[in-house]
mmCIF file of C-alpha atoms and ligand atoms in Angstrom:
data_model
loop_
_atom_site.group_PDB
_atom_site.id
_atom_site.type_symbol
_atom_site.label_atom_id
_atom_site.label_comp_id
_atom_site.label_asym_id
_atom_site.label_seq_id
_atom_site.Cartn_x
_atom_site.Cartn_y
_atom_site.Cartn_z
ATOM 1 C CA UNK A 8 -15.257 15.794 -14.495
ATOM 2 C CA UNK A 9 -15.882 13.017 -11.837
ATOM 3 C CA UNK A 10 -16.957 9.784 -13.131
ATOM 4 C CA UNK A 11 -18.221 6.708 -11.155
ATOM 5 C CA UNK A 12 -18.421 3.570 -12.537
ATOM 6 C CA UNK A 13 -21.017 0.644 -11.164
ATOM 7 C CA UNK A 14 -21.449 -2.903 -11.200
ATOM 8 C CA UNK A 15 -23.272 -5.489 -9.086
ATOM 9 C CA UNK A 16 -20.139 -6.523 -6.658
ATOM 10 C CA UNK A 17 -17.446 -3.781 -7.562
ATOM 11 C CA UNK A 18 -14.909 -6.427 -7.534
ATOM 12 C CA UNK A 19 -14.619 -7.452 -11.267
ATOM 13 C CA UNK A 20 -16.320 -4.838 -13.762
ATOM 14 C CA UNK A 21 -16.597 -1.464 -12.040
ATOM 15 C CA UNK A 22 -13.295 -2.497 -10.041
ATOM 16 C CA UNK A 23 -11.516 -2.593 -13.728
ATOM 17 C CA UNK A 24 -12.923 0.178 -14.876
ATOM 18 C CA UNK A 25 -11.726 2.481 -12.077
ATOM 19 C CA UNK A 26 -8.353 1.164 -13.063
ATOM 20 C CA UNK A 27 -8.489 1.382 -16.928
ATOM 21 C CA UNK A 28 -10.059 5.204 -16.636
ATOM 22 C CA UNK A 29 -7.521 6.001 -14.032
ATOM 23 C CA UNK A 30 -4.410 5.127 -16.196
ATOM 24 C CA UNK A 31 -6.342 6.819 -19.390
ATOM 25 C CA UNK A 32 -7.008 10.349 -17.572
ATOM 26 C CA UNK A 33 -3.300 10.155 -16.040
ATOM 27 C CA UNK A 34 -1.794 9.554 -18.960
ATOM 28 C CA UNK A 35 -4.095 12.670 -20.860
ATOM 29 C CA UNK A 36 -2.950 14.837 -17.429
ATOM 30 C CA UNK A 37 -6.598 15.261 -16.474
ATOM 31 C CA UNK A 38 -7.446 15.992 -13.341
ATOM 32 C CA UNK A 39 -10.585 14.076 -13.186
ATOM 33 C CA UNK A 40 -12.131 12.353 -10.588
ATOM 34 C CA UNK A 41 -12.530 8.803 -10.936
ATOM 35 C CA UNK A 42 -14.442 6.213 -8.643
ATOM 36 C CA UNK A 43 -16.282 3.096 -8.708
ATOM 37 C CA UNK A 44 -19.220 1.098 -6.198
ATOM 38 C CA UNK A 45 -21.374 -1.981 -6.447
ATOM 39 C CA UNK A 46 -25.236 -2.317 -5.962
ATOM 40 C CA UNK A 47 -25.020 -4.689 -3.497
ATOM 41 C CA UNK A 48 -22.897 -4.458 -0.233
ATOM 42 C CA UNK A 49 -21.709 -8.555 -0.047
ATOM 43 C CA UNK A 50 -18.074 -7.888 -0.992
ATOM 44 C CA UNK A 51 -17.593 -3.937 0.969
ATOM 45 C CA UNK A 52 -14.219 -3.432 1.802
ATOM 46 C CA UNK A 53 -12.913 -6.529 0.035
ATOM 47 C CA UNK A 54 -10.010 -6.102 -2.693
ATOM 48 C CA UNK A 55 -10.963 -7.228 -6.529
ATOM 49 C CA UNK A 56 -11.551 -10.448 -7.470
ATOM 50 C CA UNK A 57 -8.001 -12.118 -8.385
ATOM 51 C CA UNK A 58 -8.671 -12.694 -11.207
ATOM 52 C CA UNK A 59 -9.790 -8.953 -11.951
ATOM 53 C CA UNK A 60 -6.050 -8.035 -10.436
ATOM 54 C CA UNK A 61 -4.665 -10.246 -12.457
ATOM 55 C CA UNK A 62 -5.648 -9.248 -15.730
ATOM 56 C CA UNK A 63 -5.124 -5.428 -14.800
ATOM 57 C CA UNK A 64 -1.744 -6.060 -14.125
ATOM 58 C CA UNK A 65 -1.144 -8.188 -17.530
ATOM 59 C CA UNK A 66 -1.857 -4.653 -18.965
ATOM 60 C CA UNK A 67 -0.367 -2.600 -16.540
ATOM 61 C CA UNK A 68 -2.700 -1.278 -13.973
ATOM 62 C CA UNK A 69 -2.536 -1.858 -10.581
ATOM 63 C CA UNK A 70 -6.135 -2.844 -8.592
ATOM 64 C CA UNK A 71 -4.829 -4.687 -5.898
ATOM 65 C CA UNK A 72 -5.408 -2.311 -3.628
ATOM 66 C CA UNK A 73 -9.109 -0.592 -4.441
ATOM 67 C CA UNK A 74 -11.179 -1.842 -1.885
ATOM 68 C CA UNK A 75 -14.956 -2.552 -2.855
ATOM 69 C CA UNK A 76 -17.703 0.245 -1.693
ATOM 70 C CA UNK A 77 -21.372 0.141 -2.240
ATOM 71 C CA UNK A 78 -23.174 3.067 -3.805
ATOM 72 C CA UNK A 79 -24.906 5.745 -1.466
ATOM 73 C CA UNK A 80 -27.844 7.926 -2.372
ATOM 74 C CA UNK A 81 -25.518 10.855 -2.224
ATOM 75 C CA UNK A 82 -22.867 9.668 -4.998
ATOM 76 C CA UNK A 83 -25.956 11.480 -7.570
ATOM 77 C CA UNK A 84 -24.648 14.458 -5.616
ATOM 78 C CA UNK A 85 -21.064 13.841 -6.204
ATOM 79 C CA UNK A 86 -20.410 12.277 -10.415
ATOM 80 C CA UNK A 87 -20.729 14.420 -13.460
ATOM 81 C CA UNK A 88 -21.662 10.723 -14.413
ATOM 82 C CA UNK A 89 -22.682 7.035 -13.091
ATOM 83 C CA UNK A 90 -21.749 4.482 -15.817
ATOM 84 C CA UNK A 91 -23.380 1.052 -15.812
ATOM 85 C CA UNK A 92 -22.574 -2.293 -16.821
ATOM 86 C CA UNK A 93 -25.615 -3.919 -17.651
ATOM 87 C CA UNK A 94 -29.874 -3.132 -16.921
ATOM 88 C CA UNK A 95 -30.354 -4.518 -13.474
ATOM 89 C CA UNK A 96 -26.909 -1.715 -12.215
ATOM 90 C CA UNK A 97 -29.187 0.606 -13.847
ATOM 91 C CA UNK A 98 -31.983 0.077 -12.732
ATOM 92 C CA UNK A 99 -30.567 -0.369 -9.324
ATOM 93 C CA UNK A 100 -28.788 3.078 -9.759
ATOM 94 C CA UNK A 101 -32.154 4.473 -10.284
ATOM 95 C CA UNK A 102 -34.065 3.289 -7.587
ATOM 96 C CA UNK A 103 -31.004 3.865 -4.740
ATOM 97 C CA UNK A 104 -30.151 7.417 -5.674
ATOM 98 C CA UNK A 105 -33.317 8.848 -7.682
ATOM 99 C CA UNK A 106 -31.700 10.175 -11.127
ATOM 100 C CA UNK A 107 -34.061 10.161 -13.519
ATOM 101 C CA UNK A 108 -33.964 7.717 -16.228
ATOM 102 C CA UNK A 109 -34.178 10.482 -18.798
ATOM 103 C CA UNK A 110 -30.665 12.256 -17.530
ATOM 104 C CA UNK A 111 -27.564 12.479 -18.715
ATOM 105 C CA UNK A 112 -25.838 11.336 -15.582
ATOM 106 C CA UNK A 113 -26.326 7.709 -16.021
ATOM 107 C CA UNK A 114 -25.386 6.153 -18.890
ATOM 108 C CA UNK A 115 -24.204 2.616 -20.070
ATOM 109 C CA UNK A 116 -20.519 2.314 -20.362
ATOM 110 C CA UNK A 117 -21.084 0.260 -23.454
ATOM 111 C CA UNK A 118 -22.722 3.080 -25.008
ATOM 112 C CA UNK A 119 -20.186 5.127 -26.010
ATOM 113 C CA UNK A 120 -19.215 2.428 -28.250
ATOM 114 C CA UNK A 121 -22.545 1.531 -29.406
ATOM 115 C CA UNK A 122 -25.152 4.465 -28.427
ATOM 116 C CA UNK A 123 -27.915 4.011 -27.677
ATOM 117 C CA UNK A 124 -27.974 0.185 -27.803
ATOM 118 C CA UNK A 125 -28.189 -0.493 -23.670
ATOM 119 C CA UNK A 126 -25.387 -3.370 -24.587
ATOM 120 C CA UNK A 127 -24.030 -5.357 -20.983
ATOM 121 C CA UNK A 128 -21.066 -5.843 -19.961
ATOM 122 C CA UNK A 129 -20.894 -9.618 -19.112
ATOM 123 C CA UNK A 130 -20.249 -10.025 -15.637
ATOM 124 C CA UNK A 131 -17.097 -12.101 -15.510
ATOM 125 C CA UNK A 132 -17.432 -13.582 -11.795
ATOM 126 C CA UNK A 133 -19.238 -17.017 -13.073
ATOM 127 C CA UNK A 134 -17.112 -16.977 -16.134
ATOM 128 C CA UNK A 135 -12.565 -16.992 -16.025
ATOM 129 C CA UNK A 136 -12.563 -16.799 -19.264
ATOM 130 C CA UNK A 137 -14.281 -13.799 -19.829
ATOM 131 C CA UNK A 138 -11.725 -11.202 -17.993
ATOM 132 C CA UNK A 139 -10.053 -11.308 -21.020
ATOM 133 C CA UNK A 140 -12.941 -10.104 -23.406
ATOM 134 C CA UNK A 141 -13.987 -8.200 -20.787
ATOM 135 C CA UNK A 142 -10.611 -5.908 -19.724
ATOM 136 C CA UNK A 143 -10.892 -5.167 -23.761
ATOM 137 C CA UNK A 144 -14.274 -4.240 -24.021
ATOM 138 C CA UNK A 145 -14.101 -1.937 -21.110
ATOM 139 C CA UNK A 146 -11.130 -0.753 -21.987
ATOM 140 C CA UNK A 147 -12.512 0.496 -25.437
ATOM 141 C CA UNK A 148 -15.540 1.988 -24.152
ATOM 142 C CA UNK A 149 -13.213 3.915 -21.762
ATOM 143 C CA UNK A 150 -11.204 5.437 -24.090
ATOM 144 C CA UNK A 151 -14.571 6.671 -26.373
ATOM 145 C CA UNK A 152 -16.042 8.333 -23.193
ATOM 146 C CA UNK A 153 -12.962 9.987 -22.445
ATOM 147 C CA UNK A 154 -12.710 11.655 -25.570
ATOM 148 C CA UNK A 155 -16.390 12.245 -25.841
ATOM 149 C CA UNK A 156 -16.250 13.693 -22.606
ATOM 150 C CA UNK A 157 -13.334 16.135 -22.845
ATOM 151 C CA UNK A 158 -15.151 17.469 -26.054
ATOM 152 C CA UNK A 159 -18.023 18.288 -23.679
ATOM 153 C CA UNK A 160 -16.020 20.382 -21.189
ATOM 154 C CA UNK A 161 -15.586 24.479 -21.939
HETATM 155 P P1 4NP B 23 -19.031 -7.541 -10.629
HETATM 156 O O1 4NP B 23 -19.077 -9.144 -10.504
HETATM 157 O O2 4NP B 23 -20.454 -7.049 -10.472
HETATM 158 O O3 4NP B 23 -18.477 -7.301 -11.991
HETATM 159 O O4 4NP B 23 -18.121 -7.054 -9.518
HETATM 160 C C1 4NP B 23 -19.693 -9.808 -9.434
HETATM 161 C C2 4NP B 23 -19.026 -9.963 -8.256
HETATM 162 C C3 4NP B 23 -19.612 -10.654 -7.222
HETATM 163 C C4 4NP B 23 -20.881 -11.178 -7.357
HETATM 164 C C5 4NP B 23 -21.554 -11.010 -8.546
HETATM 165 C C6 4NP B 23 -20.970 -10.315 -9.574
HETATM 166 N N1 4NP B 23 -21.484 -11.885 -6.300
HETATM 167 O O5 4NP B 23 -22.578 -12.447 -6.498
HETATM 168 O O6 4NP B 23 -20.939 -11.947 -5.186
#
């Protein structure tokens, strides 16, 4: 299974996922593959936010050294699945790589918690004390796709 995860900057909410879905597949001994990119390109190559590294490490991941990508047209090629954080990554996702709306492949991380629903995940840039709320929610939703997911697998 390869799983990419996308935000707008892939410094704070992809960035954290990566890390969260990392520790969760280690831990299960999966050999999955597990990525993460941004829409935009402003922050390429740049580490996560502080603040993102910060509250990874309060729960035992380690970020600091991911270093921010943006998506390509050929990541569709690559993931088993592209998981969003909010409407404009998706629609973004869309229009860079051509998946169809109607597939599978993309998906918002928030629904495996709450199908169908298209809930965001606040993007916790413009907002310190949301990283908190945030790390948890992702978290969560982590831990339901993983076990969805490994259901789905022969
Ligand atoms: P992210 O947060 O999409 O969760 O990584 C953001 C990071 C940077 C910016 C916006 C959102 N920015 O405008 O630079």
């Amino acid at each position: 299974m390869k799983i990419l995860f996308v935000c707008l900057g892939n410094i704070c909410r992809s960035a954290l996922a990566e890390g969260i879905m990392n520790k969760l597949v280690q831990e299960e001994g999966l050999e999955w593959v597990i990525d993460s990119a941004g829409t935009g390109g402003w922050h390429v190559g740049e580490a996560p936010d502080p603040r993102a590294i910060r509250i990874a490490k309060e729960n035992g991941i380690d970020i600091a050294r991911y270093q921010a990508r943006q998506l390509q047209k050929k990541d569709a090629q690559i993931f088993d699945r592209i998981l969003v954080m909010d409407q404009a990554n998706y629609e973004q996702v869309l229009k860079m790589t051509g998946v169809s709306e109607h597939a599978a492949q993309i998906d918002f991380l928030l629904n495996s918690t709450h199908p169908s629903e298209n809930k965001a995940v606040p993007d916790p840039w413009y907002d310190d004390k949301l990283f908190a709320p945030v790390f948890n929610m992702i978290d969560t939703a982590c831990r339901s796709w993983l076990m969805n997911l490994k259901n789905e697998l022969p």
